[in-house]
Coordinates of C-alpha atoms in Angstrom, one line a residue:
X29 CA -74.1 -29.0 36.8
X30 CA -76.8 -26.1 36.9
X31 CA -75.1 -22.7 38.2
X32 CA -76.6 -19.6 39.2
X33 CA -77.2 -16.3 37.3
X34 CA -75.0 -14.1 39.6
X35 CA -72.4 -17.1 39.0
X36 CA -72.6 -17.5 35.3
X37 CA -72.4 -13.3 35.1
X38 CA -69.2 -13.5 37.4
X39 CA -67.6 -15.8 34.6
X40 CA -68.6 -13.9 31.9
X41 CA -67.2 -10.4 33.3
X42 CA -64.0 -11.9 34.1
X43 CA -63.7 -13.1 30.6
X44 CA -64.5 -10.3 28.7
X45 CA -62.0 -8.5 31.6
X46 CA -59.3 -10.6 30.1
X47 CA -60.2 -10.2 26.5
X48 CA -59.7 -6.7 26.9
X49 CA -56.2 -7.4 28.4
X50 CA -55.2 -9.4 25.7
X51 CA -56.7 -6.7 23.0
X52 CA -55.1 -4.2 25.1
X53 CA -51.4 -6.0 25.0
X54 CA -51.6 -6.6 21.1
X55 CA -52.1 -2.7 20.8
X56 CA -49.5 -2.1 22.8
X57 CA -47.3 -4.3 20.7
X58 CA -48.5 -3.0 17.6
X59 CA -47.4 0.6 18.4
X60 CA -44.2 -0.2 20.1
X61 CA -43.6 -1.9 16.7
X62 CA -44.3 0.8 14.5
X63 CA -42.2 3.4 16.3
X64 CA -39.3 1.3 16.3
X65 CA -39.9 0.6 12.5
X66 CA -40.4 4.3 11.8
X67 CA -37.5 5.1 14.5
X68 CA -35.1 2.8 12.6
X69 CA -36.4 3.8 8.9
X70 CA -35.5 7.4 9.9
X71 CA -32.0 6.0 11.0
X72 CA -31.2 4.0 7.9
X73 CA -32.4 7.3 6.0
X74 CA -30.3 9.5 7.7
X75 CA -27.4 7.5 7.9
X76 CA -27.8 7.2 4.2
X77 CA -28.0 10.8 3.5
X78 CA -25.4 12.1 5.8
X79 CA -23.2 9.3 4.0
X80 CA -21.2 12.6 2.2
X81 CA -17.8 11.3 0.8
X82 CA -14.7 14.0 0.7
X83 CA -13.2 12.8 -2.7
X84 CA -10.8 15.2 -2.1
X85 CA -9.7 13.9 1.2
X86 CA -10.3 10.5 -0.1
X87 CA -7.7 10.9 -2.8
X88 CA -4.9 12.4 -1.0
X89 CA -1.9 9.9 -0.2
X90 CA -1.4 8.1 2.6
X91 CA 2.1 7.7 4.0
X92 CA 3.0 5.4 6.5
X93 CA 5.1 8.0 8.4
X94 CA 1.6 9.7 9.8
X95 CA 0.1 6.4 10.7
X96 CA -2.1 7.0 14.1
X97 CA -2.5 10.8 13.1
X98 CA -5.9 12.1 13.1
X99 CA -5.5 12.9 9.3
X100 CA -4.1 9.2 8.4
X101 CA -7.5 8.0 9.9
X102 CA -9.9 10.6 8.0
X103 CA -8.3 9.8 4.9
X104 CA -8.6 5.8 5.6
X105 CA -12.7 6.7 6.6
X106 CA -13.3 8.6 3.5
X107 CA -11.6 5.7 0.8
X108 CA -13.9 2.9 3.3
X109 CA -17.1 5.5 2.2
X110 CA -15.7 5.4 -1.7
X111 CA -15.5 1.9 -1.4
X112 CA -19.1 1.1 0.0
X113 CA -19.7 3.9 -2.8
X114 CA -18.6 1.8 -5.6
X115 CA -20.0 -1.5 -4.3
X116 CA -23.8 -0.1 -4.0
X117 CA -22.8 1.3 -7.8
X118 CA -21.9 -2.0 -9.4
X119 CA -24.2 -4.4 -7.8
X120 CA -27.4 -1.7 -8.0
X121 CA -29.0 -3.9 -5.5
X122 CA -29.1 -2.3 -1.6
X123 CA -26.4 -0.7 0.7
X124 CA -25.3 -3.5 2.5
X125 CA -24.1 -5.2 -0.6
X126 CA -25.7 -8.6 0.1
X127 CA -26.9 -10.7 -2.8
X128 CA -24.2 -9.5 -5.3
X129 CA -23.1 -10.5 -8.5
X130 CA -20.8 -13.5 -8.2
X131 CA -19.1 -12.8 -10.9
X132 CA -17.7 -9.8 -10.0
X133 CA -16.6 -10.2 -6.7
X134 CA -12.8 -11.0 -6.9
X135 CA -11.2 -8.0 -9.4
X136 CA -7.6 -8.8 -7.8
X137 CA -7.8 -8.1 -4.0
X138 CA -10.3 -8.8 -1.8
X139 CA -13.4 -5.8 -0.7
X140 CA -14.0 -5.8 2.7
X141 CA -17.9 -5.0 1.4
X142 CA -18.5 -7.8 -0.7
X143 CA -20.4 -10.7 1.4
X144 CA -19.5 -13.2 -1.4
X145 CA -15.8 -12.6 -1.6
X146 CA -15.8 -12.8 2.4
X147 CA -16.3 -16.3 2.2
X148 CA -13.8 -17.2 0.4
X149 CA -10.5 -17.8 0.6
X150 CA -8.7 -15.2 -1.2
X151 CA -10.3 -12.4 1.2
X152 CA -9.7 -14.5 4.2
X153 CA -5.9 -14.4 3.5
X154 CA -5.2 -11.3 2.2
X155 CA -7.5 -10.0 5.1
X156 CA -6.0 -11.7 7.8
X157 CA -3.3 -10.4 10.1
X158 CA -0.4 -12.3 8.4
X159 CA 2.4 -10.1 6.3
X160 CA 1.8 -10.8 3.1
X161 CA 4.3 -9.6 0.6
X162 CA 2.4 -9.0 -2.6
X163 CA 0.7 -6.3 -0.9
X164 CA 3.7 -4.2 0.0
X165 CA 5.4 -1.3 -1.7
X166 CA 6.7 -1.6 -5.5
X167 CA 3.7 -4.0 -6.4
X168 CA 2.7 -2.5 -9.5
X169 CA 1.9 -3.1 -13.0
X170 CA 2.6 -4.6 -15.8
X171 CA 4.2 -7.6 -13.6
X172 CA 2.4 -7.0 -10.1
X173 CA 4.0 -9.1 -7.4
X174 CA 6.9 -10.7 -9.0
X175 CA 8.8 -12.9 -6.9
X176 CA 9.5 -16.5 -9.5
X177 CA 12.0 -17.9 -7.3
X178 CA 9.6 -17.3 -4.3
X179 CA 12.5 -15.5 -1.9
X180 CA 10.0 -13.5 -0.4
X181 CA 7.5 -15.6 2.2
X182 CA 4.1 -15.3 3.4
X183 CA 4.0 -14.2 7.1
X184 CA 8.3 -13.2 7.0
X185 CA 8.1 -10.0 7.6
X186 CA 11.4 -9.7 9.0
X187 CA 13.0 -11.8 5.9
X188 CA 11.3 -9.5 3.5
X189 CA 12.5 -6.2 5.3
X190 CA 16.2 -7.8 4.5
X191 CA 15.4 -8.2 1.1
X192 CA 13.9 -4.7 0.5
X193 CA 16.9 -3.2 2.5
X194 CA 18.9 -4.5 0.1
X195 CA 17.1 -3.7 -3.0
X196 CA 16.6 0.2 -1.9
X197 CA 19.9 0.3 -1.2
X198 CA 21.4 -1.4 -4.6
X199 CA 18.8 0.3 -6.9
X200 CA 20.3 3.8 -4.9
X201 CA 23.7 3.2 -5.4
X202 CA 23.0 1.2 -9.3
X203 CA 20.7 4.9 -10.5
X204 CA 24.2 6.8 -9.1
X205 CA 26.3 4.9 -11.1
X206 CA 24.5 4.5 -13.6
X207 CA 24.2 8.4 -14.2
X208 CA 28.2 8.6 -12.9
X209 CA 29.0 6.5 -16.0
X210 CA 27.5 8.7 -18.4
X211 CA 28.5 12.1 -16.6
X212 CA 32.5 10.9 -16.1
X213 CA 32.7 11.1 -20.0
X214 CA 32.5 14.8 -20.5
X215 CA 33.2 16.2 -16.9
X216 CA 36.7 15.7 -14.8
X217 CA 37.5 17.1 -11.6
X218 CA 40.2 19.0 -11.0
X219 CA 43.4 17.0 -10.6
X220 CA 41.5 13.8 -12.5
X221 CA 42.0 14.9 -16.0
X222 CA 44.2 12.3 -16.9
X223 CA 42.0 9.7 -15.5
X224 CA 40.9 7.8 -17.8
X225 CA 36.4 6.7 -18.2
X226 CA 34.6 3.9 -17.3
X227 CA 36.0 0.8 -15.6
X228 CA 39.9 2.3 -15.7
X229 CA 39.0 4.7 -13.5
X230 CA 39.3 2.1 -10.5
X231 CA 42.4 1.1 -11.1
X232 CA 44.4 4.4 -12.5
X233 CA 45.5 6.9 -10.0
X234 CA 44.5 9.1 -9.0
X235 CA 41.4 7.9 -9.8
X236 CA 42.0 4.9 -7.1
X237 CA 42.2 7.0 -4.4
X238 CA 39.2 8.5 -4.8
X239 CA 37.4 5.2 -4.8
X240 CA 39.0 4.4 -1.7
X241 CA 37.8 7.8 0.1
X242 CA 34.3 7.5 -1.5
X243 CA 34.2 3.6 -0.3
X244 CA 34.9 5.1 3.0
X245 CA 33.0 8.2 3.3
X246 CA 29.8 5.5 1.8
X247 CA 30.7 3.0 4.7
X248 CA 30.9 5.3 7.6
X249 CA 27.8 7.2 6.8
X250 CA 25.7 3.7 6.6
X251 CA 27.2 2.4 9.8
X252 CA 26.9 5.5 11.5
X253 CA 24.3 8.1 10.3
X254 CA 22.1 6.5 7.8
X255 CA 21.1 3.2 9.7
X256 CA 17.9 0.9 9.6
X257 CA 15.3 1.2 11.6
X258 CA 12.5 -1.1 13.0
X259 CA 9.6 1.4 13.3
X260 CA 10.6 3.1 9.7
X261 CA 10.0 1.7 6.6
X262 CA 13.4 0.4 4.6
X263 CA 15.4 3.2 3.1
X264 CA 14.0 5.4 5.3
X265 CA 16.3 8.5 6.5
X266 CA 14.0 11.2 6.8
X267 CA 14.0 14.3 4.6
X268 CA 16.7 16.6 5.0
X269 CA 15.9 18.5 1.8
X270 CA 12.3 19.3 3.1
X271 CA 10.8 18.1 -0.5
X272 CA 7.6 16.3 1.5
X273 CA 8.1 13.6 -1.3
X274 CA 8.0 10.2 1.1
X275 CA 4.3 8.7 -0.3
X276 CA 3.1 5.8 -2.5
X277 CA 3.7 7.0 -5.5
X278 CA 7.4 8.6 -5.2
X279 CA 8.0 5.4 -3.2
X280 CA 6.8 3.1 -6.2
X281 CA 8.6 5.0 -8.4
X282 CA 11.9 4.8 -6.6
X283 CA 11.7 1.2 -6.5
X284 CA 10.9 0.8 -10.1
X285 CA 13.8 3.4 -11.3
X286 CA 16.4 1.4 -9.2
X287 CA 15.6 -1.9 -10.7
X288 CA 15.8 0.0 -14.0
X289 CA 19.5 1.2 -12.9
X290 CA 20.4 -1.9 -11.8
X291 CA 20.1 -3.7 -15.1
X292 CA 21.2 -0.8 -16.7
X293 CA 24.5 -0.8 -14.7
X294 CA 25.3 -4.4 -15.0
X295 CA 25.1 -3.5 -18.8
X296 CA 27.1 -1.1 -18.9
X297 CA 29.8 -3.3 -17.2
X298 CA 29.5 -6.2 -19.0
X299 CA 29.5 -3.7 -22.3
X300 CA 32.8 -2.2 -21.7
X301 CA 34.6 -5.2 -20.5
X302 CA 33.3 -6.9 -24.0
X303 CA 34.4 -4.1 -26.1
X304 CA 36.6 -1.6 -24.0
X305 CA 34.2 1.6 -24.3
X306 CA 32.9 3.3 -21.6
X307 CA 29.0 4.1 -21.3
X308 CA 28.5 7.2 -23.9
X309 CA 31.1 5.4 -26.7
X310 CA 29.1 2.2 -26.5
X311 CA 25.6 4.7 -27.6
X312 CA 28.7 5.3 -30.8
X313 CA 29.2 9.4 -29.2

């Protein structure tokens, strides 16, 4: 139907009124945009530069005594920042460390920054919450976790504190021994002269007596002063000599030299009650 000028001008106005809205919104839009993009850009940049790594906080060991401290947790932060470090480094794609290379995303235990190895299920159990044994102390090379006759059990925490107790406290008494065996050849103690080496030494007085006050002496101070505790890790006493020794590697190394004295007692043992020498005749001194 025919409309009027004024009409048809009306329409038009209100029209171009809403085109400018719409121009006016998009503009809007477009700026918000771009200073979020350049806000977040600056972000990622920063973040990125102020990404400095402390490898000399980062490489300091970390015992379980100070877990909680404010230094257990810097130390942690700084070896997560090495980490993301080395995952950026060997993929040479972007930060975040998606799109890796699949083949190098298991290299024995799972990274916490590799997408790929997140999915599957070797980082899904070693990750998880559940105790798992071949991730504890004395897990190290050539043999790694070594368990054939599978004593120790994923998620038996409390079995596998028994076990450890026991191997501690073995490989302790088996490195004593083992150096006792050696050392009884050329030193006596007073009154012991006539005792005679090795095995014999048991049985001869007075050499028996002293076994029975040293198996007495040993049984009241594990009963009474030297006793397990929950919140401590097995074998652990404290530090009465001060030596500030108690970390991963003196650990390891504790545990490895025990199982060495173990084996090395039960030789000597078996040696002398094959051929009647104690531990120095048997090397032919």
């Amino acid at each position: 139907e025919p409309i009027s000028v004024a009409a048809a001008a009306a329409v038009a106005a209100k029209a171009a009124a809403v085109a400018k809205t719409a121009a006016a919104a998009k503009g809007a839009v477009q700026t918000v945009s771009a200073v979020a993009g350049s806000a977040a850009t600056g972000s990622m940049a920063k973040g990125a530069g102020e990404r400095k790594i402390d490898y000399e906080l980062a490489g300091r060991p970390l015992n379980i005594k100070d877990q909680g401290t404010s230094e257990y947790e810097a130390i942690k932060a700084e070896r997560a920042k090495v980490n993301e470090q080395e995952w950026e480094v060997r993929t040479s794609r972007n930060p975040d460390g998606n799109f890796g290379d699949a083949k190098s995303v298991y290299k024995g235990k799972a990274n916490m920054y590799d997408p790929l190895s997140s999915l599957s299920d070797v980082w899904l159990n070693e990750a998880g919450e559940e105790f798992n044994p071949a991730f504890q102390m004395g897990v190290t090379a050539p043999l790694g976790f070594f368990d054939p006759a599978g004593f120790c059990k994923k998620g038996d925490e409390k079995g596998f504190r028994n076990f450890r107790t026991a191997e501690i406290k073995h490989g302790r008494v088996a490195m004593m021994a083992a150096l006792g065996a050696v050392v009884q050849h050329f030193v006596k103690f007073p009154g012991f002269q006539d005792v005679p080496s090795g095995l014999g030494a048991v049985s001869a007085p007075p050499g028996s007596y002293g076994f029975i006050a040293l198996f007495a002496i040993t049984g009241a101070l594990e009963l009474g002063v030297w006793t397990e505790s929950d919140d401590k890790a097995p074998g652990d006493f404290g530090d009465p000599l001060g030596l500030n020794q108690y970390n991963e590697d003196t650990r390891n190394r504790e545990l490895n030299n025990g199982r060495f004295a173990m084996f090395a007692a039960i030789g000597i043992i078996a040696a002398e009650l094959l051929t009647g020498k104690d531990a120095v005749e048997q090397l032919g001194f």
